[in-house]
Short mmCIF file of C-alpha atoms in Angstrom, two decimals:
data_model
loop_
_atom_site.label_atom_id
_atom_site.label_comp_id
_atom_site.label_asym_id
_atom_site.label_seq_id
_atom_site.Cartn_x
_atom_site.Cartn_y
_atom_site.Cartn_z
CA UNK A 17 0.00 0.00 0.00
CA UNK A 18 2.82 2.33 0.87
CA UNK A 19 4.45 1.71 -2.49
CA UNK A 20 1.23 2.78 -4.25
CA UNK A 21 1.12 5.95 -2.15
CA UNK A 22 4.77 6.64 -2.94
CA UNK A 23 4.16 6.12 -6.67
CA UNK A 24 1.12 8.43 -6.53
CA UNK A 25 3.16 11.04 -4.71
CA UNK A 26 5.97 10.77 -7.25
CA UNK A 27 3.46 11.18 -10.11
CA UNK A 28 2.03 14.30 -8.50
CA UNK A 29 5.53 15.75 -8.11
CA UNK A 30 6.33 14.98 -11.75
CA UNK A 31 3.07 16.59 -12.93
CA UNK A 32 3.80 19.66 -10.83
CA UNK A 33 7.30 19.91 -12.25
CA UNK A 34 5.94 19.56 -15.79
CA UNK A 35 3.41 22.33 -15.16
CA UNK A 36 6.13 24.62 -13.78
CA UNK A 37 8.40 23.74 -16.71
CA UNK A 38 5.71 24.40 -19.35
CA UNK A 39 4.75 27.63 -17.62
CA UNK A 40 8.38 28.76 -17.79
CA UNK A 41 8.57 27.75 -21.47
CA UNK A 42 5.39 29.74 -22.18
CA UNK A 43 6.78 32.77 -20.40
CA UNK A 44 10.05 32.39 -22.30
CA UNK A 45 8.23 32.23 -25.64
CA UNK A 46 6.33 35.43 -24.79
CA UNK A 47 9.65 37.19 -24.38
CA UNK A 48 10.12 36.89 -28.16
CA UNK A 49 8.12 38.17 -31.13
CA UNK A 50 5.96 35.37 -32.54
CA UNK A 51 5.27 36.72 -36.03
CA UNK A 52 8.13 34.89 -37.75
CA UNK A 53 10.54 37.82 -37.65
CA UNK A 54 14.22 37.55 -36.69
CA UNK A 55 16.84 39.92 -35.31
CA UNK A 56 20.04 40.99 -37.05
CA UNK A 57 21.68 37.69 -36.07
CA UNK A 58 18.87 35.55 -37.45
CA UNK A 59 17.50 34.64 -34.01
CA UNK A 60 13.96 35.17 -32.65
CA UNK A 61 13.88 38.85 -31.62
CA UNK A 62 13.51 39.78 -27.96
CA UNK A 63 10.49 42.03 -27.45
CA UNK A 64 12.25 44.21 -24.88
CA UNK A 65 15.27 45.02 -27.04
CA UNK A 66 13.99 45.03 -30.63
CA UNK A 67 11.17 46.46 -32.69
CA UNK A 68 8.15 48.34 -31.40
CA UNK A 69 8.46 52.12 -30.90
CA UNK A 70 12.15 51.90 -29.98
CA UNK A 71 13.05 51.02 -33.59
CA UNK A 72 10.77 53.61 -35.15
CA UNK A 73 12.79 56.83 -34.58
CA UNK A 74 15.44 55.62 -37.04
CA UNK A 75 12.80 54.73 -39.61
CA UNK A 76 11.00 58.05 -39.09
CA UNK A 77 14.30 59.96 -39.42
CA UNK A 78 15.14 58.06 -42.60
CA UNK A 79 11.76 58.80 -44.14
CA UNK A 80 11.83 62.44 -43.02
CA UNK A 81 15.27 63.09 -44.59
CA UNK A 82 14.50 61.12 -47.76
CA UNK A 83 11.21 62.97 -48.26
CA UNK A 84 12.98 66.28 -47.60
CA UNK A 85 15.36 65.38 -50.42
CA UNK A 86 12.52 64.32 -52.73
CA UNK A 87 10.25 67.29 -52.08
CA UNK A 88 13.28 69.59 -52.15
CA UNK A 89 13.29 68.75 -55.84
CA UNK A 90 9.63 68.10 -56.59
CA UNK A 91 8.06 71.14 -54.91
CA UNK A 92 9.82 73.67 -57.16
CA UNK A 93 10.98 71.58 -60.12
CA UNK A 94 8.48 73.22 -62.47
CA UNK A 95 10.15 76.56 -61.71
CA UNK A 96 13.57 75.08 -62.56
CA UNK A 97 12.32 73.80 -65.92
CA UNK A 98 10.56 77.08 -66.72
CA UNK A 99 13.19 79.58 -65.52
CA UNK A 100 16.50 77.74 -65.89
CA UNK A 101 15.79 75.48 -68.87
CA UNK A 102 13.44 78.02 -70.51
CA UNK A 103 10.52 75.61 -70.99
CA UNK A 104 6.88 76.69 -71.57
CA UNK A 105 4.23 76.25 -68.84
CA UNK A 106 2.78 73.17 -70.54
CA UNK A 107 6.18 71.61 -71.29
CA UNK A 108 7.47 72.23 -67.76
CA UNK A 109 4.30 70.79 -66.19
CA UNK A 110 4.52 67.75 -68.47
CA UNK A 111 8.16 67.11 -67.50
CA UNK A 112 7.36 67.29 -63.79
CA UNK A 113 4.27 65.09 -64.01
CA UNK A 114 6.08 62.46 -66.09
CA UNK A 115 9.02 62.34 -63.67
CA UNK A 116 6.77 62.15 -60.64
CA UNK A 117 4.77 59.41 -62.31
CA UNK A 118 7.96 57.43 -62.90
CA UNK A 119 8.92 57.87 -59.25
CA UNK A 120 5.80 55.91 -58.37
CA UNK A 121 6.07 53.15 -60.99
CA UNK A 122 9.60 52.07 -60.04
CA UNK A 123 8.34 50.84 -56.64
CA UNK A 124 7.07 47.77 -58.50
CA UNK A 125 10.70 46.87 -59.16
CA UNK A 126 11.77 47.48 -55.57
CA UNK A 127 8.79 45.58 -54.18
CA UNK A 128 9.46 42.54 -56.36
CA UNK A 129 13.10 42.43 -55.29
CA UNK A 130 12.19 42.91 -51.60
CA UNK A 131 9.45 40.26 -51.49
CA UNK A 132 11.21 37.65 -53.58
CA UNK A 133 14.96 38.06 -52.99
CA UNK A 134 16.61 40.63 -50.73
CA UNK A 135 14.02 41.46 -48.08
CA UNK A 136 12.95 45.00 -47.21
CA UNK A 137 16.04 46.02 -45.25
CA UNK A 138 18.63 45.32 -47.95
CA UNK A 139 16.38 46.67 -50.70
CA UNK A 140 16.10 50.00 -48.87
CA UNK A 141 19.85 50.06 -48.27
CA UNK A 142 20.91 49.32 -51.87
CA UNK A 143 18.41 51.60 -53.56
CA UNK A 144 19.39 54.43 -51.21
CA UNK A 145 22.85 54.35 -52.84
CA UNK A 146 21.26 54.70 -56.30
CA UNK A 147 19.12 57.56 -55.01
CA UNK A 148 22.16 59.39 -53.61
CA UNK A 149 24.01 58.98 -56.93
CA UNK A 150 21.09 60.60 -58.74
CA UNK A 151 21.10 63.50 -56.27
CA UNK A 152 24.78 64.10 -56.94
CA UNK A 153 24.22 64.09 -60.73
CA UNK A 154 21.31 66.54 -60.36
CA UNK A 155 23.40 68.89 -58.20
CA UNK A 156 26.22 68.83 -60.76
CA UNK A 157 23.78 69.62 -63.58
CA UNK A 158 22.77 72.81 -61.76
CA UNK A 159 26.30 73.74 -60.60
CA UNK A 160 28.75 73.10 -63.44
CA UNK A 161 28.55 75.98 -66.00
CA UNK A 162 28.72 73.78 -69.09
CA UNK A 163 25.92 71.53 -67.84
CA UNK A 164 23.19 74.19 -67.74
CA UNK A 165 21.90 76.71 -70.32
CA UNK A 166 23.16 80.27 -70.41
CA UNK A 167 21.12 82.99 -68.69
CA UNK A 168 18.50 84.88 -70.70
CA UNK A 169 19.61 88.14 -72.28
CA UNK A 170 16.48 90.25 -72.39
CA UNK A 171 13.83 88.17 -74.14
CA UNK A 172 16.40 85.87 -75.76
CA UNK A 173 16.74 82.61 -73.80
CA UNK A 174 19.17 80.00 -75.15
CA UNK A 175 17.57 76.51 -75.11
CA UNK A 176 19.26 73.66 -73.26
CA UNK A 177 21.47 71.34 -75.29
CA UNK A 178 20.99 67.58 -75.64
CA UNK A 179 23.96 66.92 -73.35
CA UNK A 180 22.68 69.29 -70.69
CA UNK A 181 19.24 67.69 -70.73
CA UNK A 182 20.84 64.23 -70.61
CA UNK A 183 22.75 64.98 -67.39
CA UNK A 184 19.72 66.57 -65.75
CA UNK A 185 17.32 63.79 -66.73
CA UNK A 186 19.80 61.04 -65.81
CA UNK A 187 19.98 62.49 -62.32
CA UNK A 188 16.21 62.81 -62.04
CA UNK A 189 15.51 59.29 -63.25
CA UNK A 190 18.22 57.73 -61.07
CA UNK A 191 16.35 59.39 -58.20
CA UNK A 192 13.13 57.89 -59.56
CA UNK A 193 14.76 54.44 -59.56
CA UNK A 194 16.19 54.94 -56.08
CA UNK A 195 12.88 55.96 -54.58
CA UNK A 196 11.43 52.82 -56.15
CA UNK A 197 13.34 50.67 -53.71
CA UNK A 198 12.55 52.81 -50.68
CA UNK A 199 8.94 53.89 -51.09
CA UNK A 200 7.22 50.46 -51.14
CA UNK A 201 9.42 48.99 -48.41
CA UNK A 202 9.97 51.55 -45.68
CA UNK A 203 6.37 51.78 -44.42
CA UNK A 204 6.02 47.99 -44.49
CA UNK A 205 9.41 47.62 -42.79
CA UNK A 206 8.23 50.01 -40.08
CA UNK A 207 4.99 48.05 -39.63
CA UNK A 208 7.07 44.84 -39.37
CA UNK A 209 8.47 46.20 -36.09
CA UNK A 210 5.11 45.45 -34.45
CA UNK A 211 4.17 41.83 -33.68
CA UNK A 212 0.70 41.28 -35.15
CA UNK A 213 0.20 38.28 -32.82
CA UNK A 214 0.45 40.59 -29.80
CA UNK A 215 -2.79 42.60 -29.29
CA UNK A 216 -0.98 45.51 -27.65
CA UNK A 217 1.57 45.82 -30.45
CA UNK A 218 -1.09 45.33 -33.11
CA UNK A 219 -3.00 48.33 -31.71
CA UNK A 220 0.14 50.47 -31.90
CA UNK A 221 0.60 49.61 -35.58
CA UNK A 222 -2.40 51.71 -36.65
CA UNK A 223 -0.90 54.68 -34.80
CA UNK A 224 2.45 54.01 -36.48
CA UNK A 225 0.98 54.74 -39.93
CA UNK A 226 -0.30 58.14 -38.75
CA UNK A 227 3.07 59.19 -37.33
CA UNK A 228 4.90 57.75 -40.33
CA UNK A 229 2.90 60.09 -42.57
CA UNK A 230 3.60 62.89 -40.07
CA UNK A 231 7.38 62.33 -40.45
CA UNK A 232 7.03 62.52 -44.23
CA UNK A 233 5.52 65.95 -43.90
CA UNK A 234 8.23 67.26 -41.58
CA UNK A 235 10.57 66.81 -44.55
CA UNK A 236 7.99 68.34 -46.87
CA UNK A 237 7.64 71.33 -44.52
CA UNK A 238 11.36 72.12 -44.60
CA UNK A 239 11.33 71.73 -48.39
CA UNK A 240 8.37 74.09 -48.79
CA UNK A 241 9.96 76.81 -46.69
CA UNK A 242 13.72 76.78 -46.37
CA UNK A 243 14.68 74.92 -49.55
CA UNK A 244 12.26 76.73 -51.86
CA UNK A 245 13.45 80.05 -50.47
CA UNK A 246 17.11 79.08 -50.98
CA UNK A 247 16.42 77.95 -54.57
CA UNK A 248 14.64 81.19 -55.46
CA UNK A 249 17.00 83.57 -53.63
CA UNK A 250 20.41 81.85 -53.40
CA UNK A 251 20.33 79.73 -56.53
CA UNK A 252 19.83 76.13 -57.55
CA UNK A 253 23.38 74.97 -56.82
CA UNK A 254 22.86 75.28 -53.06
CA UNK A 255 19.16 74.49 -53.45
CA UNK A 256 19.99 71.02 -54.81
CA UNK A 257 23.11 70.45 -52.69
CA UNK A 258 21.20 70.61 -49.40
CA UNK A 259 18.73 67.84 -50.38
CA UNK A 260 21.70 65.75 -51.48
CA UNK A 261 23.24 66.07 -48.01
CA UNK A 262 19.95 65.10 -46.39
CA UNK A 263 19.70 62.02 -48.58
CA UNK A 264 23.07 60.98 -47.19
CA UNK A 265 21.74 61.55 -43.66
CA UNK A 266 18.66 59.43 -44.47
CA UNK A 267 20.89 56.48 -45.36
CA UNK A 268 23.07 56.89 -42.26
CA UNK A 269 20.03 57.11 -39.98
CA UNK A 270 18.58 53.92 -41.39
CA UNK A 271 21.78 51.95 -40.74
CA UNK A 272 22.09 53.26 -37.16
CA UNK A 273 18.90 51.49 -36.19
CA UNK A 274 20.02 48.07 -37.47
CA UNK A 275 20.59 46.40 -34.04
CA UNK A 276 17.03 47.29 -33.00
CA UNK A 277 15.18 46.12 -36.11
CA UNK A 278 13.06 43.03 -36.60
CA UNK A 279 13.44 41.46 -40.05
CA UNK A 280 10.90 39.48 -42.05
CA UNK A 281 12.54 37.02 -44.41
CA UNK A 282 11.54 37.28 -48.11
CA UNK A 283 8.77 34.77 -48.77
CA UNK A 284 8.68 34.93 -52.54
CA UNK A 285 6.22 36.63 -54.84
CA UNK A 286 3.44 35.36 -57.11
CA UNK A 287 5.40 36.76 -60.04
CA UNK A 288 8.41 34.57 -59.25
CA UNK A 289 6.53 31.48 -57.93
CA UNK A 290 3.75 30.92 -60.48
CA UNK A 291 6.08 28.57 -62.32
CA UNK A 292 6.14 26.24 -59.29
CA UNK A 293 3.17 23.85 -59.65
CA UNK A 294 3.17 23.01 -55.94
CA UNK A 295 2.26 26.61 -55.07
CA UNK A 296 -0.20 27.34 -57.89
CA UNK A 297 -3.27 27.13 -55.63
CA UNK A 298 -1.80 29.54 -53.09
CA UNK A 299 -0.69 31.96 -55.79
CA UNK A 300 -4.09 31.92 -57.47
CA UNK A 301 -5.66 32.81 -54.12
CA UNK A 302 -3.20 35.69 -53.69
CA UNK A 303 -3.85 37.01 -57.21
CA UNK A 304 -7.60 36.75 -56.53
CA UNK A 305 -7.13 39.00 -53.50
CA UNK A 306 -5.42 41.55 -55.73
CA UNK A 307 -8.21 41.45 -58.30
CA UNK A 308 -10.80 42.15 -55.61
CA UNK A 309 -8.84 45.27 -54.65
CA UNK A 310 -8.74 46.68 -58.20
CA UNK A 311 -11.83 48.97 -57.98
CA UNK A 312 -10.61 50.45 -54.68
CA UNK A 313 -7.12 50.81 -56.13
CA UNK A 314 -8.38 52.58 -59.26
CA UNK A 315 -10.01 55.37 -57.25
CA UNK A 316 -6.53 56.57 -56.29
CA UNK A 317 -5.74 57.44 -59.91
CA UNK A 318 -8.19 60.32 -60.01
CA UNK A 319 -7.14 61.44 -56.53
CA UNK A 320 -3.54 61.62 -57.77
CA UNK A 321 -4.61 63.72 -60.77
CA UNK A 322 -6.03 66.29 -58.38
CA UNK A 323 -3.17 66.04 -55.88
CA UNK A 324 -0.48 66.52 -58.56
CA UNK A 325 -1.64 70.09 -59.13
CA UNK A 326 0.06 71.30 -55.92
CA UNK A 327 3.45 70.71 -57.60
CA UNK A 328 2.54 72.12 -61.00
CA UNK A 329 -0.34 74.43 -61.86
CA UNK A 330 -0.94 75.61 -58.29
CA UNK A 331 2.64 76.90 -58.40
CA UNK A 332 2.19 78.58 -61.78
CA UNK A 333 -1.10 80.08 -60.59
CA UNK A 334 0.74 81.57 -57.61
CA UNK A 335 3.42 83.00 -59.89
CA UNK A 336 0.70 85.05 -61.62
CA UNK A 337 -0.50 86.60 -58.36
CA UNK A 338 0.76 89.43 -56.17
CA UNK A 339 3.63 87.97 -54.14
CA UNK A 340 4.78 90.98 -52.10
CA UNK A 341 3.39 91.97 -48.71
CA UNK A 342 2.52 95.66 -48.22
CA UNK A 343 5.39 97.93 -49.22
CA UNK A 344 7.98 95.18 -48.89
CA UNK A 345 10.04 94.33 -51.97
CA UNK A 346 10.49 90.69 -50.91
CA UNK A 347 8.57 88.29 -53.14
CA UNK A 348 7.10 85.09 -51.72
CA UNK A 349 8.29 82.10 -53.82
CA UNK A 350 5.10 80.47 -55.21
CA UNK A 351 6.18 76.97 -54.17
CA UNK A 352 6.44 78.19 -50.56
CA UNK A 353 2.65 78.05 -50.35
CA UNK A 354 3.15 74.28 -50.22
CA UNK A 355 3.98 74.85 -46.56
CA UNK A 356 0.25 75.07 -45.88
CA UNK A 357 -0.22 71.65 -47.45
CA UNK A 358 2.28 70.38 -44.90
CA UNK A 359 0.95 72.50 -42.03
CA UNK A 360 -2.45 70.90 -42.45
CA UNK A 361 -0.81 67.52 -41.86
CA UNK A 362 0.86 68.72 -38.65
CA UNK A 363 -2.54 69.86 -37.43
CA UNK A 364 -4.66 67.01 -38.81
CA UNK A 365 -2.60 63.99 -37.70
CA UNK A 366 -2.57 64.74 -33.95
CA UNK A 367 -6.24 65.79 -34.07
CA UNK A 368 -7.18 62.61 -35.92
CA UNK A 369 -5.07 60.33 -33.70
CA UNK A 370 -6.04 61.89 -30.36
CA UNK A 371 -9.56 63.29 -30.90
CA UNK A 372 -11.31 61.89 -33.98
CA UNK A 373 -10.34 58.25 -33.37
CA UNK A 374 -11.60 58.13 -29.74
CA UNK A 375 -14.77 59.99 -30.75
CA UNK A 376 -15.51 57.74 -33.74
CA UNK A 377 -14.73 54.66 -31.65
CA UNK A 378 -17.83 55.32 -29.53
CA UNK A 379 -20.07 54.89 -32.57
CA UNK A 380 -18.22 52.32 -34.67
CA UNK A 381 -16.82 50.12 -31.91
CA UNK A 382 -13.56 49.91 -33.89
CA UNK A 383 -10.23 50.42 -32.12
CA UNK A 384 -9.05 52.55 -35.06
CA UNK A 385 -12.24 54.66 -35.08
CA UNK A 386 -12.90 54.66 -38.83
CA UNK A 387 -12.28 51.91 -41.34
CA UNK A 388 -9.55 52.49 -43.92
CA UNK A 389 -12.18 52.76 -46.68
CA UNK A 390 -14.16 55.39 -44.77
CA UNK A 391 -10.97 57.35 -44.25
CA UNK A 392 -10.08 57.17 -47.96
CA UNK A 393 -13.57 58.32 -48.93
CA UNK A 394 -13.27 61.43 -46.77
CA UNK A 395 -9.93 62.18 -48.45
CA UNK A 396 -11.50 61.97 -51.92
CA UNK A 397 -14.24 64.42 -50.92
CA UNK A 398 -11.83 66.96 -49.40
CA UNK A 399 -9.57 66.83 -52.51
CA UNK A 400 -12.53 67.92 -54.65
CA UNK A 401 -13.15 70.80 -52.23
CA UNK A 402 -9.52 71.86 -52.72
CA UNK A 403 -9.85 72.05 -56.51
CA UNK A 404 -13.18 73.85 -56.14
CA UNK A 405 -11.50 76.55 -54.07
CA UNK A 406 -8.64 76.76 -56.61
CA UNK A 407 -11.13 77.23 -59.45
CA UNK A 408 -13.02 79.97 -57.58
CA UNK A 409 -9.77 81.78 -56.70
CA UNK A 410 -8.59 81.63 -60.32
CA UNK A 411 -11.93 82.95 -61.60
CA UNK A 412 -11.66 85.90 -59.19
CA UNK A 413 -8.00 86.48 -60.10
CA UNK A 414 -8.76 86.61 -63.83
CA UNK A 415 -11.66 89.02 -63.38
CA UNK A 416 -9.53 91.41 -61.34
CA UNK A 417 -6.65 91.17 -63.82
CA UNK A 418 -8.77 91.65 -66.97
CA UNK A 419 -11.44 94.08 -65.76
CA UNK A 420 -9.62 96.20 -63.18
CA UNK A 421 -5.94 95.49 -63.91
CA UNK A 422 -5.46 94.43 -60.30
CA UNK A 423 -3.49 91.54 -58.81
CA UNK A 424 -4.95 89.08 -56.30
CA UNK A 425 -2.60 88.32 -53.42
CA UNK A 426 -1.03 84.87 -53.35
CA UNK A 427 -2.35 84.34 -49.81
CA UNK A 428 -5.72 83.48 -51.37
CA UNK A 429 -4.16 80.14 -52.30
CA UNK A 430 -3.76 79.08 -48.67
CA UNK A 431 -7.16 77.30 -48.37
CA UNK A 432 -6.63 75.13 -51.46
CA UNK A 433 -3.23 73.97 -50.23
CA UNK A 434 -4.54 73.39 -46.71
CA UNK A 435 -7.48 71.33 -47.95
CA UNK A 436 -5.29 69.20 -50.23
CA UNK A 437 -2.95 68.45 -47.32
CA UNK A 438 -5.92 67.40 -45.19
CA UNK A 439 -7.16 65.21 -48.03
CA UNK A 440 -3.76 63.48 -48.07
CA UNK A 441 -3.93 62.73 -44.33
CA UNK A 442 -7.18 60.85 -44.86
CA UNK A 443 -6.57 59.24 -48.25
CA UNK A 444 -2.86 58.38 -48.24
CA UNK A 445 -2.69 57.09 -44.67
CA UNK A 446 -5.90 55.13 -45.16
CA UNK A 447 -4.51 53.64 -48.37
CA UNK A 448 -1.19 52.61 -46.78
CA UNK A 449 -2.97 50.85 -43.92
CA UNK A 450 -5.66 49.32 -46.15
CA UNK A 451 -3.24 47.67 -48.57
CA UNK A 452 -0.93 46.53 -45.76
CA UNK A 453 -3.77 44.86 -43.86
CA UNK A 454 -5.56 43.36 -46.87
CA UNK A 455 -2.49 41.94 -48.64
CA UNK A 456 -1.04 38.44 -48.02
CA UNK A 457 2.19 38.27 -45.98
CA UNK A 458 4.26 37.38 -49.05
CA UNK A 459 2.97 40.40 -50.99
CA UNK A 460 3.18 43.27 -48.51
CA UNK A 461 5.84 45.26 -50.42
CA UNK A 462 4.29 44.40 -53.78
CA UNK A 463 0.81 45.55 -52.71
CA UNK A 464 2.25 48.77 -51.30
CA UNK A 465 4.02 49.39 -54.62
CA UNK A 466 0.84 48.51 -56.47
CA UNK A 467 -1.02 51.12 -54.42
CA UNK A 468 1.67 53.69 -55.26
CA UNK A 469 1.18 52.89 -58.95
CA UNK A 470 -2.02 54.94 -58.81
CA UNK A 471 0.17 58.01 -58.24
CA UNK A 472 2.11 57.10 -61.39
CA UNK A 473 -1.03 56.68 -63.46
CA UNK A 474 -2.53 59.82 -61.93
CA UNK A 475 0.50 61.91 -62.89
CA UNK A 476 0.62 60.41 -66.37
CA UNK A 477 -3.11 61.01 -66.80
CA UNK A 478 -2.70 64.57 -65.54
CA UNK A 479 0.10 65.12 -68.05
CA UNK A 480 -2.12 63.75 -70.81
CA UNK A 481 -5.05 65.96 -69.80
CA UNK A 482 -2.81 69.05 -69.73
CA UNK A 483 -1.45 68.20 -73.20
CA UNK A 484 -4.88 67.54 -74.71
CA UNK A 485 -6.39 70.68 -73.16
CA UNK A 486 -3.48 72.79 -74.46
CA UNK A 487 -3.87 71.33 -77.97
CA UNK A 488 -7.65 71.73 -78.13
CA UNK A 489 -7.95 75.14 -76.49
CA UNK A 490 -4.97 76.83 -78.14
CA UNK A 491 -1.32 77.56 -77.39
CA UNK A 492 -1.26 81.29 -76.57
CA UNK A 493 -4.84 82.11 -75.54
CA UNK A 494 -6.18 78.70 -74.54
CA UNK A 495 -6.95 77.38 -71.06
CA UNK A 496 -3.24 77.00 -70.23
CA UNK A 497 -1.19 79.59 -72.20
CA UNK A 498 2.51 79.05 -72.85
CA UNK A 499 3.58 82.03 -70.73
CA UNK A 500 1.01 84.55 -69.42
CA UNK A 501 -1.87 82.87 -67.56
CA UNK A 502 -3.85 86.13 -67.67
CA UNK A 503 -4.62 85.45 -71.34
CA UNK A 504 -6.01 82.00 -70.61
CA UNK A 505 -8.60 80.21 -68.50
CA UNK A 506 -6.86 78.06 -65.91
CA UNK A 507 -10.10 78.21 -63.94
CA UNK A 508 -11.81 76.14 -66.66
CA UNK A 509 -9.10 73.51 -66.27
CA UNK A 510 -9.59 73.39 -62.49
CA UNK A 511 -13.38 73.05 -62.95
CA UNK A 512 -12.73 70.14 -65.30
CA UNK A 513 -10.77 68.41 -62.53
CA UNK A 514 -13.58 69.15 -60.04
CA UNK A 515 -16.00 67.30 -62.33
CA UNK A 516 -13.59 64.39 -62.67
CA UNK A 517 -13.12 64.13 -58.90
CA UNK A 518 -16.87 64.42 -58.25
CA UNK A 519 -17.58 61.49 -60.57
CA UNK A 520 -14.94 59.43 -58.77
CA UNK A 521 -16.58 59.66 -55.33
CA UNK A 522 -19.84 57.72 -55.97
CA UNK A 523 -17.90 55.05 -57.85
CA UNK A 524 -15.57 54.64 -54.86
CA UNK A 525 -18.50 54.47 -52.42
CA UNK A 526 -20.25 51.80 -54.49
CA UNK A 527 -17.21 49.51 -54.69
CA UNK A 528 -16.27 50.14 -51.05
CA UNK A 529 -19.68 48.96 -49.87
CA UNK A 530 -19.51 45.99 -52.21
CA UNK A 531 -16.01 45.07 -50.99
CA UNK A 532 -17.07 45.32 -47.34
CA UNK A 533 -20.17 43.17 -47.90
CA UNK A 534 -18.14 40.50 -49.73
CA UNK A 535 -15.57 40.46 -46.96
CA UNK A 536 -18.25 39.99 -44.28
#
């Protein structure tokens, strides 16, 4: 009998030890991220020392500096083409729109490489080097005397030579290629720092996308103020050199955070795995997911047509307005009004994250307040309001110029820039989060690049619309004259875009409801 009692006692001790052991194992597992990521050494990453918010400052700094470099070029590039290369309004706008469109098509290349071969970290690192090379070439094209056209003498402006254009465009399109490896990967890489299997970290991920967009606009703010002013007042040599330096800082900042990062290994891409019969079923399912997203994706094309105006015809509109304040002789650079596009982001992001989300949460029951599709829809509506204001301002400007020979102050443009910036907070952030959440794990970078492709198509479509309108309405006295906007009707062009954007909204709402119902 005693032996039975002893055996029972031993069994109880063993069970107790097993329970303690498994409890310790469970606690040990919870010390590590469980989403399949690894640290720099290829080991499961410790939650306390990697990822989460502690890794984000380096990613935010990288994005802030890189966007400062990009917008340091993009914000005022139409002025460079018009004033330094002596291009017409239509030609300069077409160059800028085509380049910007290319900047958003190259992410397909970077995304494919990241998902299938290198992973996001090494893709960002390698394409940053290409980006920096392009910045150097662009700076040289504006600094070396033989690489830029001679100054105008009176009304005679020597055109740029083939060699001069080749150096300039090679720099611009190397930048376009470089941004293609950074743009689709950096937001996804930042989101990878949060373990989606941990509810607390998953909740922080939604907030990450807001502050990621906020960091983008810090760079845009500096570009719209300091850099535009330097380019207009101190020249393009220094105006392009400073963004080049910041691109170098972006790369350095990214590497500094390496010990803190969590890395997702490349899992292949449908484009590279469809040849493997064993994965055909999985790949078909992934492609089906993409096809379901197409109507939502397409809505971004029209939004990008409207949004592209802040870098092109908004700037040229401002150049035709009164740019001095009172008796001062200092002229406000037209591209500086882009600061209000950025200022709206600084105001909107904290308000949205701290006030709108908690308020909306009471009615929707969602932790994020609004769904991504609801957020995108609001952005589409506000972008149409922005173009409506621009059209009204231009109508008023033309009437004053033609009837009373008076100039409307450039400060009237503030509302249209502010509204477009607010539209971006809703649409762009909602789009980033929507495509990240809805895409399969193996296609995160690719889906992000695919979303960015709408910006490409929007810029290309905008360029096409500008070209067609110029051809149909006339070169010198049409809607968009070659030089003097007072002899044209830019307001008609803006009203055309208002109609286009207004038609886009009900289409988006229809497919959003249909997508939500299918998902449920």
